[in-house]
Tab-separated table of C-alpha atoms in Angstrom:
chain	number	residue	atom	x	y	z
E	51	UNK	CA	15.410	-34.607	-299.568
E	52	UNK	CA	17.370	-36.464	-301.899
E	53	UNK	CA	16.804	-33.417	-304.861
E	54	UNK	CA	18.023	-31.178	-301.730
E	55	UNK	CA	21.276	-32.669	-301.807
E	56	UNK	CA	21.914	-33.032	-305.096
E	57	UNK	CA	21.169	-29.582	-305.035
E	58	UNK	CA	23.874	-29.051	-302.137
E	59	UNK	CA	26.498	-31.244	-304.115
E	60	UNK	CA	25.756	-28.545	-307.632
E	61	UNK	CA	25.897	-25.585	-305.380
E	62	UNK	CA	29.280	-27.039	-303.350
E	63	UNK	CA	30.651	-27.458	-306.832
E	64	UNK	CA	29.831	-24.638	-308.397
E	65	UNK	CA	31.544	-22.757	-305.388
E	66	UNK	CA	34.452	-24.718	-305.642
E	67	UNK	CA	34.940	-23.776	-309.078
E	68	UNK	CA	34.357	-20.319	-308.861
E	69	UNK	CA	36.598	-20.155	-306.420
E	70	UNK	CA	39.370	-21.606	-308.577
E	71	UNK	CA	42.139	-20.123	-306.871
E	72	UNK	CA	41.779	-20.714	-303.524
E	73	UNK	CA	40.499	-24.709	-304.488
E	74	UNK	CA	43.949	-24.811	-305.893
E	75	UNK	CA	46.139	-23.499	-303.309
E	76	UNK	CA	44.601	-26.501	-301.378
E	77	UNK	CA	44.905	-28.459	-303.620
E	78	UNK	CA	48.252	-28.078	-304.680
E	79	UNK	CA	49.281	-27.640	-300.441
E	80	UNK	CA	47.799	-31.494	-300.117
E	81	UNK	CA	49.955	-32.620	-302.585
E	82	UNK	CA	52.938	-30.985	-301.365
E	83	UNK	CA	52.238	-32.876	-298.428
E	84	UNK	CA	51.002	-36.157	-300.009
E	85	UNK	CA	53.358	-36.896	-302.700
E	86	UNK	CA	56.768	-37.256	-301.095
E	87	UNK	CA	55.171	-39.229	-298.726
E	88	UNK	CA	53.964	-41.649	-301.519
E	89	UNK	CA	57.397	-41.203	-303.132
E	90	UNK	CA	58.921	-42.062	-299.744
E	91	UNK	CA	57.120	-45.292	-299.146
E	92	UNK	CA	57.519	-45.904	-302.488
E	93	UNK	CA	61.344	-46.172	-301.900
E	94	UNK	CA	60.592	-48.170	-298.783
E	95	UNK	CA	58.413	-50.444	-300.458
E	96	UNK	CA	60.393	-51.263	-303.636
E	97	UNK	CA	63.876	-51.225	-301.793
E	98	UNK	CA	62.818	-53.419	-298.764
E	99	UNK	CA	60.513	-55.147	-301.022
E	100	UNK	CA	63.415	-56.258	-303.067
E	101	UNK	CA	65.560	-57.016	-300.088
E	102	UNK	CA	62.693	-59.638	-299.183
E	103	UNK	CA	62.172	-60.954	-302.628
E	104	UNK	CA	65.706	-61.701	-302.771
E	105	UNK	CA	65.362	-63.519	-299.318
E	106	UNK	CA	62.524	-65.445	-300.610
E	107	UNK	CA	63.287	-66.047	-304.205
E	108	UNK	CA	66.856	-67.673	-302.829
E	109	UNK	CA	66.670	-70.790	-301.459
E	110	UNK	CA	69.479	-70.885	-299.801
E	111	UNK	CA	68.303	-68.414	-297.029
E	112	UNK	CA	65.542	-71.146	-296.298
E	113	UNK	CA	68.227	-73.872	-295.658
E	114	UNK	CA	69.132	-75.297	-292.441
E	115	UNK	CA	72.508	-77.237	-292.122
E	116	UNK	CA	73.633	-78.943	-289.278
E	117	UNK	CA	76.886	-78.418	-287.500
E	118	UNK	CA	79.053	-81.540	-287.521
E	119	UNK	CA	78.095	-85.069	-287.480
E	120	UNK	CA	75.436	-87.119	-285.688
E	121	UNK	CA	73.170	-90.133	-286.542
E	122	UNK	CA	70.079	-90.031	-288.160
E	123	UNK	CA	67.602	-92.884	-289.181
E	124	UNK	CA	65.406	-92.758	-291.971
E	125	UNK	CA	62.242	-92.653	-289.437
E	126	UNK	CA	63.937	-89.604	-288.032
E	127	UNK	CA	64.067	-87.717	-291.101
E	128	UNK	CA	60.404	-89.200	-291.681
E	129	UNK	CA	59.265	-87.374	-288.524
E	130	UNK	CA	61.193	-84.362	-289.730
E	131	UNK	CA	60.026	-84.409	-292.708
E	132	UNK	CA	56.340	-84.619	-291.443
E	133	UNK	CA	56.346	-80.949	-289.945
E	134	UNK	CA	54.534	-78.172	-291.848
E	135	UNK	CA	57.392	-76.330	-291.875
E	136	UNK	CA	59.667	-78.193	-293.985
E	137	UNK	CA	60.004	-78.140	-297.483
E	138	UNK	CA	62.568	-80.461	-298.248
E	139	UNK	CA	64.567	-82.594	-296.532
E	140	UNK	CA	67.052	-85.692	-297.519
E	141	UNK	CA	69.883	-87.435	-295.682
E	142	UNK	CA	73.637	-86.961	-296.696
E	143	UNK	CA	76.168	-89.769	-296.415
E	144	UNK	CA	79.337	-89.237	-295.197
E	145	UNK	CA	81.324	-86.378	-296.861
E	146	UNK	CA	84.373	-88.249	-297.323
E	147	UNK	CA	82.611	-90.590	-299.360
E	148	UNK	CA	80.376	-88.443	-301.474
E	149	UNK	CA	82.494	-87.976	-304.357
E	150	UNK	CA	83.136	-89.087	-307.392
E	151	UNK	CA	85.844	-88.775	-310.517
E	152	UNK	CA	84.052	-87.632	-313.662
E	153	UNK	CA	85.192	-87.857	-317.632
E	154	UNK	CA	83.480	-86.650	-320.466
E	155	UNK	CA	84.319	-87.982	-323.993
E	156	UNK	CA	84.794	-83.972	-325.185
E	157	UNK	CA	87.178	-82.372	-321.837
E	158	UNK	CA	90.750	-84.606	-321.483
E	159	UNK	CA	90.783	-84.040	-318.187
E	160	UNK	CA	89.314	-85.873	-315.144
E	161	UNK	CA	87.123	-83.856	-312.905
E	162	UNK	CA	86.495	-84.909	-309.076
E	163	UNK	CA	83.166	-83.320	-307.836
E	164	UNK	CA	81.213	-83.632	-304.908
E	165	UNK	CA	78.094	-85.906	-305.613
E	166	UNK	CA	74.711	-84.030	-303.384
E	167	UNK	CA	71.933	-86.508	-302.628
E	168	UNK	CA	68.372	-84.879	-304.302
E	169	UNK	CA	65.273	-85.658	-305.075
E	170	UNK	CA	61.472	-84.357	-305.634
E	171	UNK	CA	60.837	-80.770	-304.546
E	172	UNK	CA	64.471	-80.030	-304.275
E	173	UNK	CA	64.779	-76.006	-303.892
E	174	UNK	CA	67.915	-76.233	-305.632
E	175	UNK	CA	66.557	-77.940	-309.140
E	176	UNK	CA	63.467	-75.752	-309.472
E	177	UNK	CA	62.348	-76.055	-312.872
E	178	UNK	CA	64.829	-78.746	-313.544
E	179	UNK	CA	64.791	-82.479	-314.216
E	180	UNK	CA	65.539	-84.561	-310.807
E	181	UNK	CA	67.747	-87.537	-311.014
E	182	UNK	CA	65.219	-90.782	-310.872
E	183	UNK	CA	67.917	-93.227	-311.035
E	184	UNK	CA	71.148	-94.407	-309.569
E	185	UNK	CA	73.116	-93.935	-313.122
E	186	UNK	CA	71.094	-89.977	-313.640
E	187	UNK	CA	72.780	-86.929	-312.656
E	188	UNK	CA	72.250	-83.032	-312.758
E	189	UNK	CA	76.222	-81.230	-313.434
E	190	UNK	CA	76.462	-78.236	-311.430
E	191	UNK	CA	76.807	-75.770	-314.537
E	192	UNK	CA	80.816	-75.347	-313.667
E	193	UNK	CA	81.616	-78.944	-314.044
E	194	UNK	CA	79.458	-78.793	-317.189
E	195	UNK	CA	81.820	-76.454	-318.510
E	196	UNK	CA	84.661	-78.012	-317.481
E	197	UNK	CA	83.380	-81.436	-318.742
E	198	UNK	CA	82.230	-79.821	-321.770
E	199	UNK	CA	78.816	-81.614	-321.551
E	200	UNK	CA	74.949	-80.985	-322.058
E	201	UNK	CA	71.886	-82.824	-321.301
E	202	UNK	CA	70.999	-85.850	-322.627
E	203	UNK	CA	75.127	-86.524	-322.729
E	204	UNK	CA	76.943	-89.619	-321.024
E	205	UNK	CA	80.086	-89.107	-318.820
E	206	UNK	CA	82.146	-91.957	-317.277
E	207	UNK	CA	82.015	-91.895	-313.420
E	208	UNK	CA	84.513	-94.020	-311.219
E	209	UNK	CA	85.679	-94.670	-307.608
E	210	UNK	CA	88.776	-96.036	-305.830
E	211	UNK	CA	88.912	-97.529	-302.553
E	212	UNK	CA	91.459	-99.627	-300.377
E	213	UNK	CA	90.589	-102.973	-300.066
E	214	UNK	CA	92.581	-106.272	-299.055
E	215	UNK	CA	95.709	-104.205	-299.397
E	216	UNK	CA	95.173	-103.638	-302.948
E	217	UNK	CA	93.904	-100.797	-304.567
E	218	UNK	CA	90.586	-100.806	-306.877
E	219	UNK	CA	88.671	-98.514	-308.883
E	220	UNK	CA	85.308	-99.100	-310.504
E	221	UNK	CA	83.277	-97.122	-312.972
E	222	UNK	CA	79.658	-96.647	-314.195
E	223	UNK	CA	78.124	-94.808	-316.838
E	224	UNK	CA	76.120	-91.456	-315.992
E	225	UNK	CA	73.251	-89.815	-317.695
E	226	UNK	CA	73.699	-85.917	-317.509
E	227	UNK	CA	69.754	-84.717	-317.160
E	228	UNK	CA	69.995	-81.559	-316.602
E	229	UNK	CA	71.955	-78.480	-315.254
E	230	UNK	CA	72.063	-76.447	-312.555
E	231	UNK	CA	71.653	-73.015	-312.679
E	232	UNK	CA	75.298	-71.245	-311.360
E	233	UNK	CA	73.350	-69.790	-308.140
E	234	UNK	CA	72.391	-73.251	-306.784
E	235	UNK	CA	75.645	-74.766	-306.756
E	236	UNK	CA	78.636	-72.793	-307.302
E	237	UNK	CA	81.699	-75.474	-307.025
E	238	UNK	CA	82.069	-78.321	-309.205
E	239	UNK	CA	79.318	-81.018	-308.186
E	240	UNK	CA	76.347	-83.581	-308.991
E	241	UNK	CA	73.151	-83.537	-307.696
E	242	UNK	CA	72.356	-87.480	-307.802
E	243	UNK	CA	70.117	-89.713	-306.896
E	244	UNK	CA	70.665	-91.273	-303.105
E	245	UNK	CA	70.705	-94.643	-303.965
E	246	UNK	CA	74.095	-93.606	-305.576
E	247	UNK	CA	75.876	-91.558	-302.729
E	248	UNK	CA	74.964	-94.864	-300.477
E	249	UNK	CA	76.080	-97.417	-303.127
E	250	UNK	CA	79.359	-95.242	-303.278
E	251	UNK	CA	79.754	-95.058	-299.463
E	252	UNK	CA	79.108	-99.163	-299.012
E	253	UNK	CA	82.017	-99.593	-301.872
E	254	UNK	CA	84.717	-97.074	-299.778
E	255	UNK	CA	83.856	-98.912	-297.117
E	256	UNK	CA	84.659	-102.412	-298.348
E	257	UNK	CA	80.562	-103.690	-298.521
E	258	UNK	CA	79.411	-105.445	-301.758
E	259	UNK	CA	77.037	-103.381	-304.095
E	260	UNK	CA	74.610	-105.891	-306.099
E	261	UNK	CA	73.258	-102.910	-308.193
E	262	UNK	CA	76.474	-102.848	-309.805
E	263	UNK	CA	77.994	-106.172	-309.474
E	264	UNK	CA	80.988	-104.179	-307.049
E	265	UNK	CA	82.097	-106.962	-304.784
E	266	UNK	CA	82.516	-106.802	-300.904
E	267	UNK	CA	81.271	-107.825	-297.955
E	268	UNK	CA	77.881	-108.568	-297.240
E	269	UNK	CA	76.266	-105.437	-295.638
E	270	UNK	CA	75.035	-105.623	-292.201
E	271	UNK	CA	71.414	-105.593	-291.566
E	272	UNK	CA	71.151	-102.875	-289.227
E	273	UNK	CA	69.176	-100.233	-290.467
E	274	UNK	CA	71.080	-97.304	-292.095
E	275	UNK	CA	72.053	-93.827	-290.702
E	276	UNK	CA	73.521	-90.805	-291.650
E	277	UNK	CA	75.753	-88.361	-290.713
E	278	UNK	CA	73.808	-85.314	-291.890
E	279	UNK	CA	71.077	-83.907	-294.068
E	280	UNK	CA	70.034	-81.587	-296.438
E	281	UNK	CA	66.689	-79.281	-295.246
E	282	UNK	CA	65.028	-76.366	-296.403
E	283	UNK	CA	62.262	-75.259	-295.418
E	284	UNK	CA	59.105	-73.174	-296.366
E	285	UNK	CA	59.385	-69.776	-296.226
E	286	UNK	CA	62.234	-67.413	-294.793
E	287	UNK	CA	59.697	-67.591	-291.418
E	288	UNK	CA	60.675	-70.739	-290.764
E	289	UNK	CA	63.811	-71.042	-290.320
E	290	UNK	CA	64.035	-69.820	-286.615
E	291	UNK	CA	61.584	-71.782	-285.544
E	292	UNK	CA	62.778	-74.736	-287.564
E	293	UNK	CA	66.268	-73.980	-285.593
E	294	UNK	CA	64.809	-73.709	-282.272
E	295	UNK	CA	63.182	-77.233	-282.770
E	296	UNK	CA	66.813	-78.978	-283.800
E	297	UNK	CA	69.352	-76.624	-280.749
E	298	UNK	CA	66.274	-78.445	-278.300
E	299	UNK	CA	67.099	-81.757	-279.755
E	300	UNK	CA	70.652	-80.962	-279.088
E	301	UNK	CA	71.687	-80.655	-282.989
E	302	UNK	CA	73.738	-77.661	-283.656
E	303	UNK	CA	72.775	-75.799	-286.968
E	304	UNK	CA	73.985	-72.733	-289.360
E	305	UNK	CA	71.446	-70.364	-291.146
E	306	UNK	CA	70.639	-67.248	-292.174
E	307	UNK	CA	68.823	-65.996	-290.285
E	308	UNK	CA	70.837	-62.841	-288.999
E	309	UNK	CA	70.426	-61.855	-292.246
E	310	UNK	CA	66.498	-62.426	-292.809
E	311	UNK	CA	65.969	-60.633	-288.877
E	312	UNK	CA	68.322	-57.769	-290.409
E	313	UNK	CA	65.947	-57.067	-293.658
E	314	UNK	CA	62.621	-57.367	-291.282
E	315	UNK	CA	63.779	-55.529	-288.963
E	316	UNK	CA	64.543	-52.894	-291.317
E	317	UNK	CA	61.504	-52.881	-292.741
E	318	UNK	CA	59.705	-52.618	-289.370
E	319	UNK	CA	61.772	-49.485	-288.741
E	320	UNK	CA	61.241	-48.137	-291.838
E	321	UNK	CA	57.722	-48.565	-291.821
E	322	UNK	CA	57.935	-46.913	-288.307
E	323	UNK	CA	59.709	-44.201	-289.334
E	324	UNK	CA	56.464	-43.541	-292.567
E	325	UNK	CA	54.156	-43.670	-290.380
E	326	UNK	CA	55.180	-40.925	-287.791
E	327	UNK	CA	55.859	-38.939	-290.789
E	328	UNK	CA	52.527	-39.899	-292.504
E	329	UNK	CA	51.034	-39.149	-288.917
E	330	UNK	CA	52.515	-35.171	-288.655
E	331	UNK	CA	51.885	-34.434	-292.027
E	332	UNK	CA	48.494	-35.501	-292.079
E	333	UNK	CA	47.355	-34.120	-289.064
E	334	UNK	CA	48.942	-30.694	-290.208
E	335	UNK	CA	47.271	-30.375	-293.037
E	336	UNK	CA	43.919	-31.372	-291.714
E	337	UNK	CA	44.480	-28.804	-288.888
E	338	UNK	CA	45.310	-25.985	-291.875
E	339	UNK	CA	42.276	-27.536	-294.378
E	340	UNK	CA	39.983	-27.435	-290.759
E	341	UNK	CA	41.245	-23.507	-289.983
E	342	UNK	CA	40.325	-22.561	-294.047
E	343	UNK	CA	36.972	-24.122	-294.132
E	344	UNK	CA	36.188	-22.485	-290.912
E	345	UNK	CA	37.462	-18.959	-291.907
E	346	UNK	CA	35.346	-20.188	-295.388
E	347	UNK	CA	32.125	-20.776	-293.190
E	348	UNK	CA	32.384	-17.441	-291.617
E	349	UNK	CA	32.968	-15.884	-294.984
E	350	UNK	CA	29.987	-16.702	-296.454
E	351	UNK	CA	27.981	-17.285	-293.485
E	352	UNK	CA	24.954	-15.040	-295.352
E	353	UNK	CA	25.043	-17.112	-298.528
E	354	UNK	CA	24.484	-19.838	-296.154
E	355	UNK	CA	21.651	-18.580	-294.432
E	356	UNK	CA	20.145	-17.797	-297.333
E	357	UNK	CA	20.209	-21.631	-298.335
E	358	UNK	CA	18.575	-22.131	-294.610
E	359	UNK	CA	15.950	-19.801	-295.438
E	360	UNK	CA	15.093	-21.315	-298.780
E	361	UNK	CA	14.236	-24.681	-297.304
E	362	UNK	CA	17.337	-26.419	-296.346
E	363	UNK	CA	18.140	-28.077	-293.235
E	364	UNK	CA	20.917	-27.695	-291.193
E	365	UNK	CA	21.963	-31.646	-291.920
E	366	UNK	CA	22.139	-30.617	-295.364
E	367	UNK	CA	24.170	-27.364	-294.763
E	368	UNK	CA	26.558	-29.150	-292.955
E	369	UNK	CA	27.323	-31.240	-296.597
E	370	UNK	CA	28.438	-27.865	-298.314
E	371	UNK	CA	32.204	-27.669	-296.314
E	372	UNK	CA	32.643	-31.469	-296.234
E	373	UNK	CA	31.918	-32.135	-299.863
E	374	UNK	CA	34.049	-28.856	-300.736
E	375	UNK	CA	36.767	-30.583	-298.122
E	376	UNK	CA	35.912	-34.339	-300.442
E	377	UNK	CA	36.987	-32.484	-303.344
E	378	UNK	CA	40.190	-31.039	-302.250
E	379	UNK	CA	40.956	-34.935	-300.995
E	380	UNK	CA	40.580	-35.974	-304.320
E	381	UNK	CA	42.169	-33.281	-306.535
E	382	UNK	CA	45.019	-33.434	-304.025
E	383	UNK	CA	45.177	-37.040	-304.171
E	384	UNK	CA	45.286	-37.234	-308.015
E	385	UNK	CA	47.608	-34.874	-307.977
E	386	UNK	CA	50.123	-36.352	-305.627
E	387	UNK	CA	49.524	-39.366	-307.878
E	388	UNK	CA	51.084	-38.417	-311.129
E	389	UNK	CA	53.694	-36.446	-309.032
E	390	UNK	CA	54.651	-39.907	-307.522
E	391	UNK	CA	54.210	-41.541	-311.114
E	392	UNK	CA	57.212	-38.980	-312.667
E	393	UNK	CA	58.942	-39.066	-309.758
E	394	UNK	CA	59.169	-42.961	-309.400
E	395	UNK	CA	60.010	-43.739	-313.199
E	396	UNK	CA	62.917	-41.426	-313.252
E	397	UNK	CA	64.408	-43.031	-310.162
E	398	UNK	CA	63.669	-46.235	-311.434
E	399	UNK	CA	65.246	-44.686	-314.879
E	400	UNK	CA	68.595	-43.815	-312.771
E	401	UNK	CA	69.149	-47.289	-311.082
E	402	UNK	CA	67.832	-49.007	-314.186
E	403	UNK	CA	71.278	-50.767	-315.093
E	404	UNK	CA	71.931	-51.259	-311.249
E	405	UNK	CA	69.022	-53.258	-310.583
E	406	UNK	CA	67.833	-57.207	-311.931
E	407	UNK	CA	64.824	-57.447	-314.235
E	408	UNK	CA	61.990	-57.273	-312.159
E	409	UNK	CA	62.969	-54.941	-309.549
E	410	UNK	CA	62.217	-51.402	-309.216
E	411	UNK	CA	63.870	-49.202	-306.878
E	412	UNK	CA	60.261	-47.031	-306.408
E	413	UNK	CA	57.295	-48.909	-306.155
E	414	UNK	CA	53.775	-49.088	-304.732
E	415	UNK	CA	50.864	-51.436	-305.639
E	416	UNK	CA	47.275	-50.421	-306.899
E	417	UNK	CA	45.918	-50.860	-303.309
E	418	UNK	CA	48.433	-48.607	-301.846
E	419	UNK	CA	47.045	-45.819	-303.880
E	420	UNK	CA	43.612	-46.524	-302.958
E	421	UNK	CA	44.337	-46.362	-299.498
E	422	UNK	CA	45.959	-43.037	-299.694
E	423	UNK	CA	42.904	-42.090	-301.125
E	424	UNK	CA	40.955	-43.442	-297.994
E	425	UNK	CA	43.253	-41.522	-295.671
E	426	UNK	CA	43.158	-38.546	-297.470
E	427	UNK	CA	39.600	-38.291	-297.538
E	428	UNK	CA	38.643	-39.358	-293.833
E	429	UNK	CA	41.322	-37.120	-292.954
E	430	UNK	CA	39.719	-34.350	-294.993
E	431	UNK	CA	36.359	-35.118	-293.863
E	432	UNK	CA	37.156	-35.263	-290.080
E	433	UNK	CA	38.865	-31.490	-290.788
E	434	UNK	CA	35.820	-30.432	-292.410
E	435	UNK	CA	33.655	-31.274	-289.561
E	436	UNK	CA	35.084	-27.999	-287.667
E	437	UNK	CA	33.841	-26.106	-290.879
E	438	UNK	CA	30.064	-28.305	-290.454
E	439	UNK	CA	29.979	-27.306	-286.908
E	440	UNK	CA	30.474	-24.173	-287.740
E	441	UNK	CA	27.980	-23.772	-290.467
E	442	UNK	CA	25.495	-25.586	-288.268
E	443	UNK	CA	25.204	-22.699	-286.220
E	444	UNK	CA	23.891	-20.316	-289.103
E	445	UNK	CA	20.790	-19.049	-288.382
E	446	UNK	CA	17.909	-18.659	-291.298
E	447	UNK	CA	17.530	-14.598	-289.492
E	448	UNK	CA	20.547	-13.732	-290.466
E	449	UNK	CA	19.653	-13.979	-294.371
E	450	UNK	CA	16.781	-11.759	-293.437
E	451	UNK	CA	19.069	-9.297	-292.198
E	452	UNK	CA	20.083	-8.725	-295.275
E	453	UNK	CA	17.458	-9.049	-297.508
């Protein structure tokens, strides 16, 4: 049985090609139908695609700030901190007091920034050093420019308070370890350590800080709190639910998520929208490959009876339209392939210079073109089942007939 079909798989093929013109009408009709659909979820693909990279890459779309003022222990950020969801979180001392008058020997002039409590895993310092003690920093990289100053420099740092009716300043010497890239923090700031922003709050507020011999009161021993925080938190998918958790607790928050629902949404639509076309244009050309390989069938219904009269089954006869059907799938499918492949690297030539390294305009991944190939053959083979009906019905008599 098995030399019978390899028989039926030569004869198919030999059929196929000597009927070269017809084979490539179909061919050439699948890919008609195939490749701007590729081409079209291409565009879907790499434009959405890039949308959500964007979303994800950018850290800022997985942060979560709270509206206004409220007071948070450290065992509530703890707690917080503890949920699957979150990435990073750290409390924020009053805003007020969270700054902080910078001078570089190499810039004359004095720069006031905003000083942002950090630490391990910080979104915003990916790939950069963190700030492991009170007197180490990270510049944002425009007061780096405007302090002219690199890593591994030391600026002068100094705060002024009212106290007794007198005024005071103090200063300490900073360690710039790194910078920030541009994108993480835009205005002029520091990215400290938040033993610092809390040393620098007690001293506004007229509390002694032993750390650096500023004098004071004694601080009270009630344990700390803190106006705010600073959370991001896993992936783009978390920050509604994230949200949710914090409106229940009665904490009123900003985020983007109008903006994350906006790109999946689109992309739901979009993918929608393929589909239905995927859906009509499939089922068209199965109907028209299903009509051919019927009208083939009939054709050479006495070649085919001929074959049952020689030995072979009707299982087996059945093979010779669906393998005939497999090889238009293919053909059509390789086809479609390498019209995709031109198509999508001169759209991706066009928007070259509009685009950020990395991103293509027309994409699609290995495994999308296998399963194209999937669909186009099980779509090809279900067609070709009207043709294996069809041929099932020959009758080994009528090769007699003409013999």
């Amino acid at each position: 049985m098995r030399h019978r079909f390899k028989d039926i798989i030569w004869l198919a093929g030999r059929d196929y090609r000597n009927e070269w013109q017809m084979s490539s009408f179909f061919i050439i009709a699948l890919a008609a139908v195939l490749g701007p659909m590729m081409i079209l979820y291409g565009l879907k693909f790499g434009i959405v695609g890039s949308m959500l990279n964007s979303l994800i890459e950018d850290p800022r779309n997985r942060e979560v700030r709270p509206i206004g003022s409220g007071r948070y222990d450290s065992a509530w950020i703890e707690q917080l901190q503890a949920r699957e969801e979150i990435d990073f979180i750290v409390p924020r001392t009053r805003a007020i007091a969270a700054t902080i008058d910078l001078k570089s020997q190499a810039a004359k002039r004095i720069v006031s920034v905003e000083m942002i409590p950090t630490g391990l895993g910080d979104p915003l310092l990916k790939a950069r050093t963190i700030p492991k003690s009170l007197q180490q920093i990270v510049l944002s990289e425009k007061a780096a420019q405007r302090l002219k100053v690199k890593p591994g420099d030391e600026i002068n740092g100094s705060l002024s308070r009212r106290y007794k009716g007198r005024s005071e300043r103090v200063h300490v010497t900073l360690q710039v370890v790194d910078v920030a890239r541009h994108a993480s923090f835009t205005r002029d700031g520091a990215f400290t350590n938040l033993n610092l922003l809390e040393a620098a709050e007690d001293f506004r507020d007229g509390r002694a800080v032993p750390a650096f011999g500023w004098s004071g009161t004694k601080a009270p021993n009630d344990e700390r709190t803190y106006p705010s925080f600073r959370l991001y938190t896993r992936s783009i998918y978390d920050v509604a639910p994230i949200s949710d958790a914090l409106q229940k607790l009665g904490i009123e928050v900003n985020t983007r998520a109008a903006d994350i629902d906006i790109v999946r949404s689109m992309d739901q639509n979009l993918s929608l929208v393929f589909w239905l076309i995927a859906l009509i244009g499939l089922i068209g050309f199965s109907f028209s490959l299903g009509a051919s390989l019927w009208a083939n069938v009939d054709r050479k219904r006495k070649e085919l009876s001929v074959l049952r009269l020689v030995g072979f089954r009707t299982g087996e006869i059945i093979w010779f339209p669906v393998l005939q059907s497999a090889f238009t799938a293919f053909f059509g499918w390789l086809t479609a392939s390498l019209i995709y492949l031109a198509v999508s690297f001169t759209i991706n030539g066009l928007f070259m210079t509009q685009t950020e390294d990395g991103e293509t305009i027309c994409r699609l991944l290995p495994n999308h073109f296998l399963v194209a190939l999937l669909l186009t053959l099980g779509s090809s083979i279900v067609a070709a089942s009207l043709a294996g009906y069809r041929a099932a019905s020959v009758e080994p008599s009528e090769g007699l007939r003409e013999i």
